């Protein structure tokens, strides 16, 4: 079996995981050495040569030798899932049977049979449609029942950013009442970037399951959320801007497993999903209108129509991507919003999308302001602080967290103080103020916490 791997390219990534790139018919594939696909390929090769299937122990021994060779002798490469970059060009894995990809640069895009990027795949990934050039992004409009043109602009902006191999990535949130097609549009959007056997999924049990899903696909899509608990909000924020997740390895006491990921994320649900300020600041919220009975189509009609339109839409997105690569170095933002890399990239792509100059930044600013207002109204502590300053301390508040908590408890109704979100102690209030400070500043309050001598909190009134 070792001799059958004479033409196999063995390599490893930075974490020490080992891979094999091997010929399959007229193309080459890359898989982890411990994957079922490579085991099956090696077993089939052995059967073709000897007429016998290898025993389990012989197969394990051969793979151990190959792992040792890959780790000690093989080059170090970056395995890429769906998207990658090499030699100044972007690459998008079509994930088809021929292992073709799309190569994109400032001059345009083209389908290539062999990519310089070390693309790897998971078993759940599915093929992208083959893009067609010569169409405009307006081909997508009739599939999106957004309330406003600004929502369509933001949706397209998120998609063209999700096709990049580098983040940070904003979190796309579809909001709307029952019957607005949130799950359908989530599936549709994912099909343009990272088709999967399970395109939308339920909320995972914990952050480990969340990250396992993220490291096996480029896009993470969670469906029909009724709320976003604190642990999930924190984990999504780390995935959006990049972070590591560590846990103890199975069957060990001291070994630690670390998973790194930065992924585009899609969420949908009926209630507000961006109540926490840190999640809201990373989110792009697209509000959907109810679909009238006269406009409804069967699932079969909808997806058949989309199957003929999707190649045109993907081609239009790749045209815009090429425009962005050509213009990115010349784009300078006068004011950098949160997720500044995302804003700069989409601004560079604007001409290729057919948007008016500045249309995206205007839509993004309005969306952020609307999301911030919703986040503020959903936070009882922020609302209580605003009312306290406006009604009782028009010149401002200065004192300890203990004094502030007493003042807030005195003026806040009991049913609000019984909420889980209400801080029970001065320490908890101090932590909450750190979280809501950006929201309070957005409506004109100045927050200052000092730790010299005694710890004090200063809150200046809103600018009228």
GROMACS .gro file of C-alpha atoms in nm:
model
  464
    1UNK     CA    1   0.000   0.000   0.000
    2UNK     CA    2   0.289   0.239   0.065
    3UNK     CA    3   0.420   0.175  -0.286
    4UNK     CA    4   0.077   0.258  -0.429
    5UNK     CA    5   0.120   0.611  -0.290
    6UNK     CA    6   0.429   0.688  -0.498
    7UNK     CA    7   0.246   0.965  -0.683
    8UNK     CA    8   0.064   1.100  -0.376
    9UNK     CA    9   0.164   1.450  -0.262
   10UNK     CA   10   0.189   1.446   0.119
   11UNK     CA   11   0.175   1.773   0.316
   12UNK     CA   12   0.066   1.924   0.647
   13UNK     CA   13  -0.091   2.242   0.775
   14UNK     CA   14   0.028   2.476   1.046
   15UNK     CA   15  -0.153   2.279   1.317
   16UNK     CA   16   0.024   1.958   1.215
   17UNK     CA   17  -0.275   1.789   1.051
   18UNK     CA   18  -0.163   1.579   0.754
   19UNK     CA   19  -0.312   1.569   0.404
   20UNK     CA   20  -0.272   1.384   0.077
   21UNK     CA   21  -0.323   1.517  -0.276
   22UNK     CA   22  -0.370   1.226  -0.514
   23UNK     CA   23  -0.486   1.160  -0.871
   24UNK     CA   24  -0.844   1.052  -0.937
   25UNK     CA   25  -0.912   1.006  -1.305
   26UNK     CA   26  -0.816   1.326  -1.490
   27UNK     CA   27  -0.804   1.548  -1.180
   28UNK     CA   28  -0.641   1.560  -0.837
   29UNK     CA   29  -0.809   1.570  -0.496
   30UNK     CA   30  -0.690   1.674  -0.151
   31UNK     CA   31  -0.816   1.507   0.167
   32UNK     CA   32  -0.701   1.456   0.522
   33UNK     CA   33  -0.505   1.134   0.565
   34UNK     CA   34  -0.741   1.020   0.840
   35UNK     CA   35  -1.053   1.089   0.630
   36UNK     CA   36  -1.290   0.818   0.508
   37UNK     CA   37  -1.234   0.933   0.150
   38UNK     CA   38  -0.860   0.872   0.158
   39UNK     CA   39  -0.904   0.537   0.334
   40UNK     CA   40  -1.152   0.432   0.067
   41UNK     CA   41  -0.922   0.549  -0.214
   42UNK     CA   42  -0.627   0.357  -0.071
   43UNK     CA   43  -0.842   0.046  -0.024
   44UNK     CA   44  -0.969   0.065  -0.380
   45UNK     CA   45  -0.617   0.112  -0.519
   46UNK     CA   46  -0.502  -0.192  -0.323
   47UNK     CA   47  -0.794  -0.397  -0.454
   48UNK     CA   48  -0.724  -0.288  -0.813
   49UNK     CA   49  -0.360  -0.393  -0.784
   50UNK     CA   50  -0.393  -0.715  -0.584
   51UNK     CA   51  -0.754  -0.820  -0.616
   52UNK     CA   52  -0.783  -0.816  -0.236
   53UNK     CA   53  -0.919  -0.558   0.008
   54UNK     CA   54  -0.658  -0.467   0.274
   55UNK     CA   55  -0.711  -0.566   0.635
   56UNK     CA   56  -0.798  -0.302   0.888
   57UNK     CA   57  -0.465  -0.319   1.071
   58UNK     CA   58  -0.264  -0.308   0.748
   59UNK     CA   59  -0.459  -0.001   0.641
   60UNK     CA   60  -0.399   0.170   0.977
   61UNK     CA   61  -0.026   0.092   0.965
   62UNK     CA   62   0.007   0.230   0.612
   63UNK     CA   63  -0.171   0.553   0.705
   64UNK     CA   64   0.054   0.597   1.011
   65UNK     CA   65   0.361   0.571   0.788
   66UNK     CA   66   0.213   0.821   0.542
   67UNK     CA   67   0.131   1.062   0.829
   68UNK     CA   68   0.489   1.038   0.952
   69UNK     CA   69   0.620   1.116   0.603
   70UNK     CA   70   0.375   1.404   0.557
   71UNK     CA   71   0.469   1.558   0.892
   72UNK     CA   72   0.845   1.515   0.870
   73UNK     CA   73   0.909   1.549   0.496
   74UNK     CA   74   0.604   1.716   0.344
   75UNK     CA   75   0.572   2.092   0.279
   76UNK     CA   76   0.353   2.316   0.493
   77UNK     CA   77   0.043   2.453   0.319
   78UNK     CA   78  -0.282   2.628   0.406
   79UNK     CA   79  -0.586   2.405   0.348
   80UNK     CA   80  -0.873   2.613   0.207
   81UNK     CA   81  -1.243   2.537   0.237
   82UNK     CA   82  -1.450   2.670  -0.056
   83UNK     CA   83  -1.252   2.999  -0.088
   84UNK     CA   84  -0.880   3.073  -0.106
   85UNK     CA   85  -0.614   3.305  -0.239
   86UNK     CA   86  -0.286   3.243  -0.420
   87UNK     CA   87  -0.049   3.451  -0.629
   88UNK     CA   88  -0.262   3.763  -0.590
   89UNK     CA   89  -0.576   3.593  -0.724
   90UNK     CA   90  -0.889   3.477  -0.545
   91UNK     CA   91  -1.019   3.124  -0.598
   92UNK     CA   92  -1.364   2.974  -0.545
   93UNK     CA   93  -1.404   2.596  -0.532
   94UNK     CA   94  -1.696   2.485  -0.749
   95UNK     CA   95  -1.689   2.159  -0.554
   96UNK     CA   96  -1.787   1.960  -0.862
   97UNK     CA   97  -1.676   1.608  -0.952
   98UNK     CA   98  -1.390   1.741  -1.168
   99UNK     CA   99  -1.252   1.955  -0.883
  100UNK     CA  100  -1.270   2.273  -1.090
  101UNK     CA  101  -1.254   2.621  -0.941
  102UNK     CA  102  -1.309   2.983  -1.041
  103UNK     CA  103  -1.004   3.206  -1.059
  104UNK     CA  104  -1.069   3.577  -1.007
  105UNK     CA  105  -0.840   3.877  -1.053
  106UNK     CA  106  -0.875   4.242  -1.149
  107UNK     CA  107  -0.918   4.152  -1.516
  108UNK     CA  108  -1.215   3.919  -1.465
  109UNK     CA  109  -1.286   3.558  -1.375
  110UNK     CA  110  -1.249   3.221  -1.542
  111UNK     CA  111  -1.309   2.852  -1.462
  112UNK     CA  112  -0.985   2.654  -1.426
  113UNK     CA  113  -0.928   2.281  -1.411
  114UNK     CA  114  -0.648   2.299  -1.157
  115UNK     CA  115  -0.601   2.555  -0.883
  116UNK     CA  116  -0.280   2.654  -0.701
  117UNK     CA  117  -0.490   2.670  -0.383
  118UNK     CA  118  -0.490   2.360  -0.162
  119UNK     CA  119  -0.866   2.313  -0.160
  120UNK     CA  120  -1.004   2.050   0.079
  121UNK     CA  121  -1.362   1.941   0.125
  122UNK     CA  122  -1.597   1.796   0.382
  123UNK     CA  123  -1.852   1.528   0.307
  124UNK     CA  124  -2.144   1.771   0.343
  125UNK     CA  125  -2.024   2.024   0.082
  126UNK     CA  126  -2.216   2.039  -0.246
  127UNK     CA  127  -2.139   2.180  -0.591
  128UNK     CA  128  -2.189   2.544  -0.681
  129UNK     CA  129  -2.371   2.628  -1.001
  130UNK     CA  130  -2.143   2.705  -1.294
  131UNK     CA  131  -2.144   3.086  -1.325
  132UNK     CA  132  -2.252   3.266  -1.642
  133UNK     CA  133  -2.116   3.606  -1.738
  134UNK     CA  134  -2.293   3.905  -1.890
  135UNK     CA  135  -2.576   3.954  -1.641
  136UNK     CA  136  -2.658   4.213  -1.371
  137UNK     CA  137  -2.720   4.160  -1.002
  138UNK     CA  138  -3.083   4.273  -1.054
  139UNK     CA  139  -3.148   3.913  -1.160
  140UNK     CA  140  -3.161   3.841  -0.785
  141UNK     CA  141  -3.425   4.104  -0.696
  142UNK     CA  142  -3.739   3.905  -0.773
  143UNK     CA  143  -3.631   3.629  -0.534
  144UNK     CA  144  -3.589   3.868  -0.239
  145UNK     CA  145  -3.905   4.007  -0.080
  146UNK     CA  146  -3.723   4.282   0.110
  147UNK     CA  147  -3.909   4.585   0.241
  148UNK     CA  148  -3.670   4.844   0.097
  149UNK     CA  149  -3.404   4.883  -0.170
  150UNK     CA  150  -3.154   4.941   0.111
  151UNK     CA  151  -3.218   4.588   0.235
  152UNK     CA  152  -3.141   4.448  -0.110
  153UNK     CA  153  -2.817   4.649  -0.122
  154UNK     CA  154  -2.710   4.511   0.217
  155UNK     CA  155  -2.798   4.154   0.120
  156UNK     CA  156  -2.586   4.173  -0.195
  157UNK     CA  157  -2.307   4.338   0.006
  158UNK     CA  158  -2.302   4.047   0.250
  159UNK     CA  159  -2.288   3.789  -0.031
  160UNK     CA  160  -2.001   3.956  -0.215
  161UNK     CA  161  -1.811   3.978   0.115
  162UNK     CA  162  -1.881   3.612   0.199
  163UNK     CA  163  -1.707   3.508  -0.124
  164UNK     CA  164  -1.377   3.640   0.014
  165UNK     CA  165  -1.123   3.415   0.178
  166UNK     CA  166  -1.047   3.674   0.448
  167UNK     CA  167  -1.277   3.833   0.703
  168UNK     CA  168  -1.396   3.967   0.931
  169UNK     CA  169  -1.743   3.880   0.806
  170UNK     CA  170  -2.065   4.052   0.915
  171UNK     CA  171  -2.351   3.842   1.050
  172UNK     CA  172  -2.652   3.838   0.817
  173UNK     CA  173  -2.983   3.841   1.005
  174UNK     CA  174  -3.315   3.785   0.828
  175UNK     CA  175  -3.603   3.931   1.030
  176UNK     CA  176  -3.975   3.918   0.966
  177UNK     CA  177  -4.300   3.771   1.081
  178UNK     CA  178  -4.426   3.425   1.000
  179UNK     CA  179  -4.474   3.374   0.627
  180UNK     CA  180  -4.200   3.606   0.503
  181UNK     CA  181  -3.981   3.328   0.361
  182UNK     CA  182  -3.688   3.362   0.602
  183UNK     CA  183  -3.580   2.998   0.576
  184UNK     CA  184  -3.616   2.996   0.198
  185UNK     CA  185  -3.403   3.306   0.145
  186UNK     CA  186  -3.144   3.165   0.389
  187UNK     CA  187  -3.116   2.852   0.172
  188UNK     CA  188  -3.102   3.060  -0.145
  189UNK     CA  189  -2.826   3.289  -0.021
  190UNK     CA  190  -2.618   2.998   0.102
  191UNK     CA  191  -2.654   2.824  -0.235
  192UNK     CA  192  -2.469   3.119  -0.393
  193UNK     CA  193  -2.169   3.090  -0.162
  194UNK     CA  194  -2.143   2.750   0.002
  195UNK     CA  195  -2.405   2.485  -0.089
  196UNK     CA  196  -2.436   2.213   0.172
  197UNK     CA  197  -2.628   1.890   0.230
  198UNK     CA  198  -2.789   2.063   0.530
  199UNK     CA  199  -2.799   2.430   0.423
  200UNK     CA  200  -2.974   2.557   0.736
  201UNK     CA  201  -2.951   2.399   1.078
  202UNK     CA  202  -3.095   2.421   1.428
  203UNK     CA  203  -2.906   2.590   1.710
  204UNK     CA  204  -2.620   2.365   1.833
  205UNK     CA  205  -2.603   2.244   2.192
  206UNK     CA  206  -2.279   2.426   2.278
  207UNK     CA  207  -1.994   2.623   2.124
  208UNK     CA  208  -1.799   2.305   2.048
  209UNK     CA  209  -2.076   2.176   1.820
  210UNK     CA  210  -2.102   2.522   1.668
  211UNK     CA  211  -1.734   2.533   1.577
  212UNK     CA  212  -1.727   2.175   1.450
  213UNK     CA  213  -1.994   2.282   1.203
  214UNK     CA  214  -1.795   2.593   1.116
  215UNK     CA  215  -1.466   2.414   1.046
  216UNK     CA  216  -1.647   2.178   0.806
  217UNK     CA  217  -1.812   2.449   0.594
  218UNK     CA  218  -1.745   2.804   0.482
  219UNK     CA  219  -2.088   2.944   0.577
  220UNK     CA  220  -2.276   2.876   0.900
  221UNK     CA  221  -2.656   2.915   0.875
  222UNK     CA  222  -2.885   2.877   1.179
  223UNK     CA  223  -3.258   2.858   1.120
  224UNK     CA  224  -3.568   2.969   1.311
  225UNK     CA  225  -3.406   3.107   1.625
  226UNK     CA  226  -3.644   3.213   1.902
  227UNK     CA  227  -3.361   3.388   2.089
  228UNK     CA  228  -2.983   3.415   2.102
  229UNK     CA  229  -2.854   3.308   2.446
  230UNK     CA  230  -2.544   3.476   2.585
  231UNK     CA  231  -2.306   3.186   2.511
  232UNK     CA  232  -2.423   3.167   2.149
  233UNK     CA  233  -2.398   3.543   2.100
  234UNK     CA  234  -2.039   3.544   2.228
  235UNK     CA  235  -1.947   3.244   2.012
  236UNK     CA  236  -2.101   3.398   1.699
  237UNK     CA  237  -1.909   3.720   1.760
  238UNK     CA  238  -1.584   3.526   1.780
  239UNK     CA  239  -1.664   3.334   1.463
  240UNK     CA  240  -1.752   3.654   1.279
  241UNK     CA  241  -1.427   3.834   1.353
  242UNK     CA  242  -1.204   3.531   1.412
  243UNK     CA  243  -1.127   3.344   1.730
  244UNK     CA  244  -1.007   3.021   1.880
  245UNK     CA  245  -1.216   2.764   2.066
  246UNK     CA  246  -1.038   2.527   2.302
  247UNK     CA  247  -1.161   2.212   2.472
  248UNK     CA  248  -1.013   1.901   2.631
  249UNK     CA  249  -0.940   1.624   2.384
  250UNK     CA  250  -1.138   1.306   2.432
  251UNK     CA  251  -0.981   1.031   2.645
  252UNK     CA  252  -0.716   1.266   2.785
  253UNK     CA  253  -0.677   1.470   3.103
  254UNK     CA  254  -0.439   1.744   2.990
  255UNK     CA  255  -0.433   1.753   2.610
  256UNK     CA  256  -0.616   2.051   2.461
  257UNK     CA  257  -0.782   2.071   2.121
  258UNK     CA  258  -0.791   2.419   1.964
  259UNK     CA  259  -1.008   2.503   1.666
  260UNK     CA  260  -0.965   2.831   1.478
  261UNK     CA  261  -1.234   2.967   1.248
  262UNK     CA  262  -1.366   3.287   1.091
  263UNK     CA  263  -1.687   3.236   0.897
  264UNK     CA  264  -1.979   3.419   0.731
  265UNK     CA  265  -2.292   3.358   0.940
  266UNK     CA  266  -2.664   3.363   0.855
  267UNK     CA  267  -2.937   3.379   1.122
  268UNK     CA  268  -3.313   3.402   1.089
  269UNK     CA  269  -3.601   3.427   1.333
  270UNK     CA  270  -3.921   3.611   1.416
  271UNK     CA  271  -3.808   3.800   1.732
  272UNK     CA  272  -3.518   4.042   1.740
  273UNK     CA  273  -3.191   3.847   1.739
  274UNK     CA  274  -2.956   4.142   1.793
  275UNK     CA  275  -3.045   4.249   2.147
  276UNK     CA  276  -2.687   4.220   2.268
  277UNK     CA  277  -2.476   4.521   2.162
  278UNK     CA  278  -2.166   4.322   2.063
  279UNK     CA  279  -2.371   4.102   1.827
  280UNK     CA  280  -2.567   4.400   1.695
  281UNK     CA  281  -2.249   4.586   1.603
  282UNK     CA  282  -2.144   4.296   1.377
  283UNK     CA  283  -2.485   4.240   1.220
  284UNK     CA  284  -2.652   4.334   0.894
  285UNK     CA  285  -3.030   4.299   0.938
  286UNK     CA  286  -3.249   4.244   0.632
  287UNK     CA  287  -3.621   4.279   0.700
  288UNK     CA  288  -3.860   4.076   0.488
  289UNK     CA  289  -4.221   4.162   0.413
  290UNK     CA  290  -4.506   3.908   0.427
  291UNK     CA  291  -4.565   3.729   0.097
  292UNK     CA  292  -4.916   3.792  -0.035
  293UNK     CA  293  -5.123   3.489  -0.131
  294UNK     CA  294  -5.132   3.612  -0.492
  295UNK     CA  295  -4.748   3.612  -0.496
  296UNK     CA  296  -4.687   3.273  -0.341
  297UNK     CA  297  -4.537   2.992  -0.546
  298UNK     CA  298  -4.488   2.625  -0.479
  299UNK     CA  299  -4.146   2.509  -0.364
  300UNK     CA  300  -4.099   2.327  -0.695
  301UNK     CA  301  -4.180   2.638  -0.902
  302UNK     CA  302  -3.955   2.859  -0.691
  303UNK     CA  303  -3.648   2.636  -0.701
  304UNK     CA  304  -3.688   2.551  -1.069
  305UNK     CA  305  -3.693   2.923  -1.146
  306UNK     CA  306  -3.392   2.975  -0.921
  307UNK     CA  307  -3.193   2.693  -1.083
  308UNK     CA  308  -3.194   2.880  -1.415
  309UNK     CA  309  -3.126   3.219  -1.256
  310UNK     CA  310  -2.857   3.125  -1.004
  311UNK     CA  311  -2.573   3.091  -1.261
  312UNK     CA  312  -2.643   3.445  -1.385
  313UNK     CA  313  -2.650   3.587  -1.032
  314UNK     CA  314  -2.324   3.413  -0.940
  315UNK     CA  315  -2.165   3.547  -1.257
  316UNK     CA  316  -2.276   3.901  -1.169
  317UNK     CA  317  -2.131   3.861  -0.819
  318UNK     CA  318  -1.798   3.741  -0.963
  319UNK     CA  319  -1.792   4.043  -1.197
  320UNK     CA  320  -1.835   4.268  -0.894
  321UNK     CA  321  -1.569   4.071  -0.706
  322UNK     CA  322  -1.324   4.135  -0.990
  323UNK     CA  323  -1.409   4.506  -0.977
  324UNK     CA  324  -1.341   4.505  -0.604
  325UNK     CA  325  -0.999   4.345  -0.650
  326UNK     CA  326  -0.913   4.608  -0.910
  327UNK     CA  327  -1.027   4.906  -0.700
  328UNK     CA  328  -0.956   4.801  -0.341
  329UNK     CA  329  -0.615   4.968  -0.306
  330UNK     CA  330  -0.757   5.302  -0.419
  331UNK     CA  331  -1.058   5.303  -0.182
  332UNK     CA  332  -1.024   5.513   0.132
  333UNK     CA  333  -1.316   5.562   0.369
  334UNK     CA  334  -1.358   5.908   0.522
  335UNK     CA  335  -1.514   5.752   0.830
  336UNK     CA  336  -1.457   5.386   0.913
  337UNK     CA  337  -1.762   5.216   1.065
  338UNK     CA  338  -1.755   4.898   1.270
  339UNK     CA  339  -1.655   4.610   1.040
  340UNK     CA  340  -1.444   4.858   0.844
  341UNK     CA  341  -1.282   4.589   0.624
  342UNK     CA  342  -1.626   4.476   0.512
  343UNK     CA  343  -1.733   4.835   0.438
  344UNK     CA  344  -1.418   4.911   0.239
  345UNK     CA  345  -1.445   4.592   0.034
  346UNK     CA  346  -1.811   4.645  -0.063
  347UNK     CA  347  -1.739   5.010  -0.148
  348UNK     CA  348  -1.471   4.886  -0.387
  349UNK     CA  349  -1.722   4.645  -0.546
  350UNK     CA  350  -2.003   4.905  -0.584
  351UNK     CA  351  -1.944   4.994  -0.953
  352UNK     CA  352  -1.945   4.626  -1.047
  353UNK     CA  353  -2.279   4.581  -0.869
  354UNK     CA  354  -2.439   4.876  -1.046
  355UNK     CA  355  -2.495   5.068  -0.722
  356UNK     CA  356  -2.471   5.446  -0.702
  357UNK     CA  357  -2.151   5.569  -0.530
  358UNK     CA  358  -2.208   5.578  -0.156
  359UNK     CA  359  -2.532   5.376  -0.174
  360UNK     CA  360  -2.389   5.093   0.034
  361UNK     CA  361  -2.238   5.313   0.309
  362UNK     CA  362  -2.566   5.505   0.340
  363UNK     CA  363  -2.767   5.182   0.367
  364UNK     CA  364  -2.517   5.035   0.613
  365UNK     CA  365  -2.521   5.344   0.838
  366UNK     CA  366  -2.902   5.351   0.843
  367UNK     CA  367  -2.915   4.978   0.916
  368UNK     CA  368  -2.669   5.012   1.204
  369UNK     CA  369  -2.865   5.305   1.350
  370UNK     CA  370  -3.191   5.107   1.330
  371UNK     CA  371  -3.030   4.800   1.487
  372UNK     CA  372  -2.879   5.012   1.765
  373UNK     CA  373  -3.217   5.163   1.845
  374UNK     CA  374  -3.373   4.817   1.865
  375UNK     CA  375  -3.088   4.697   2.085
  376UNK     CA  376  -3.129   4.997   2.313
  377UNK     CA  377  -3.504   4.949   2.358
  378UNK     CA  378  -3.449   4.580   2.441
  379UNK     CA  379  -3.201   4.654   2.723
  380UNK     CA  380  -3.374   4.755   3.050
  381UNK     CA  381  -3.051   4.886   3.204
  382UNK     CA  382  -2.980   5.121   2.913
  383UNK     CA  383  -3.339   5.248   2.914
  384UNK     CA  384  -3.331   5.299   3.293
  385UNK     CA  385  -3.004   5.495   3.277
  386UNK     CA  386  -3.141   5.718   3.001
  387UNK     CA  387  -3.459   5.791   3.198
  388UNK     CA  388  -3.262   5.850   3.520
  389UNK     CA  389  -3.035   6.110   3.362
  390UNK     CA  390  -3.305   6.288   3.165
  391UNK     CA  391  -3.558   6.302   3.447
  392UNK     CA  392  -3.350   6.339   3.765
  393UNK     CA  393  -2.992   6.435   3.674
  394UNK     CA  394  -3.009   6.669   3.372
  395UNK     CA  395  -2.654   6.793   3.434
  396UNK     CA  396  -2.510   6.443   3.463
  397UNK     CA  397  -2.438   6.168   3.712
  398UNK     CA  398  -2.115   6.097   3.898
  399UNK     CA  399  -2.075   5.834   4.166
  400UNK     CA  400  -2.005   5.471   4.246
  401UNK     CA  401  -2.171   5.169   4.090
  402UNK     CA  402  -2.338   5.100   4.425
  403UNK     CA  403  -2.493   5.447   4.434
  404UNK     CA  404  -2.606   5.416   4.073
  405UNK     CA  405  -2.770   5.079   4.139
  406UNK     CA  406  -2.958   5.224   4.438
  407UNK     CA  407  -3.079   5.517   4.226
  408UNK     CA  408  -3.190   5.287   3.945
  409UNK     CA  409  -3.366   5.043   4.180
  410UNK     CA  410  -3.553   5.332   4.344
  411UNK     CA  411  -3.692   5.458   4.012
  412UNK     CA  412  -3.742   5.131   3.823
  413UNK     CA  413  -4.070   4.933   3.844
  414UNK     CA  414  -4.054   4.604   4.028
  415UNK     CA  415  -4.153   4.395   3.726
  416UNK     CA  416  -3.845   4.527   3.543
  417UNK     CA  417  -3.615   4.460   3.839
  418UNK     CA  418  -3.733   4.098   3.844
  419UNK     CA  419  -3.605   4.038   3.492
  420UNK     CA  420  -3.300   3.815   3.453
  421UNK     CA  421  -3.131   4.098   3.264
  422UNK     CA  422  -3.148   4.327   3.566
  423UNK     CA  423  -2.816   4.340   3.758
  424UNK     CA  424  -2.852   4.220   4.119
  425UNK     CA  425  -2.522   4.369   4.242
  426UNK     CA  426  -2.306   4.676   4.186
  427UNK     CA  427  -2.040   4.459   4.025
  428UNK     CA  428  -2.293   4.317   3.781
  429UNK     CA  429  -2.411   4.669   3.702
  430UNK     CA  430  -2.055   4.775   3.623
  431UNK     CA  431  -2.021   4.486   3.379
  432UNK     CA  432  -2.352   4.572   3.217
  433UNK     CA  433  -2.249   4.934   3.173
  434UNK     CA  434  -1.942   4.819   2.982
  435UNK     CA  435  -2.173   4.629   2.746
  436UNK     CA  436  -2.433   4.903   2.697
  437UNK     CA  437  -2.187   5.196   2.682
  438UNK     CA  438  -2.165   5.187   2.298
  439UNK     CA  439  -2.545   5.193   2.274
  440UNK     CA  440  -2.572   5.486   2.517
  441UNK     CA  441  -2.302   5.676   2.329
  442UNK     CA  442  -2.492   5.621   2.004
  443UNK     CA  443  -2.787   5.822   2.145
  444UNK     CA  444  -2.566   6.100   2.275
  445UNK     CA  445  -2.452   6.004   2.626
  446UNK     CA  446  -2.090   6.024   2.737
  447UNK     CA  447  -1.981   5.736   2.963
  448UNK     CA  448  -1.661   5.744   3.165
  449UNK     CA  449  -1.538   5.495   3.425
  450UNK     CA  450  -1.243   5.590   3.645
  451UNK     CA  451  -1.040   5.354   3.866
  452UNK     CA  452  -0.799   5.593   4.039
  453UNK     CA  453  -0.850   5.585   4.414
  454UNK     CA  454  -1.221   5.511   4.422
  455UNK     CA  455  -1.406   5.364   4.130
  456UNK     CA  456  -1.658   5.608   3.988
  457UNK     CA  457  -1.896   5.622   3.694
  458UNK     CA  458  -1.967   5.947   3.509
  459UNK     CA  459  -2.262   5.978   3.272
  460UNK     CA  460  -2.313   6.303   3.086
  461UNK     CA  461  -2.661   6.389   2.951
  462UNK     CA  462  -2.758   6.345   2.589
  463UNK     CA  463  -2.700   6.631   2.351
  464UNK     CA  464  -3.034   6.797   2.284
   0.00000   0.00000   0.00000
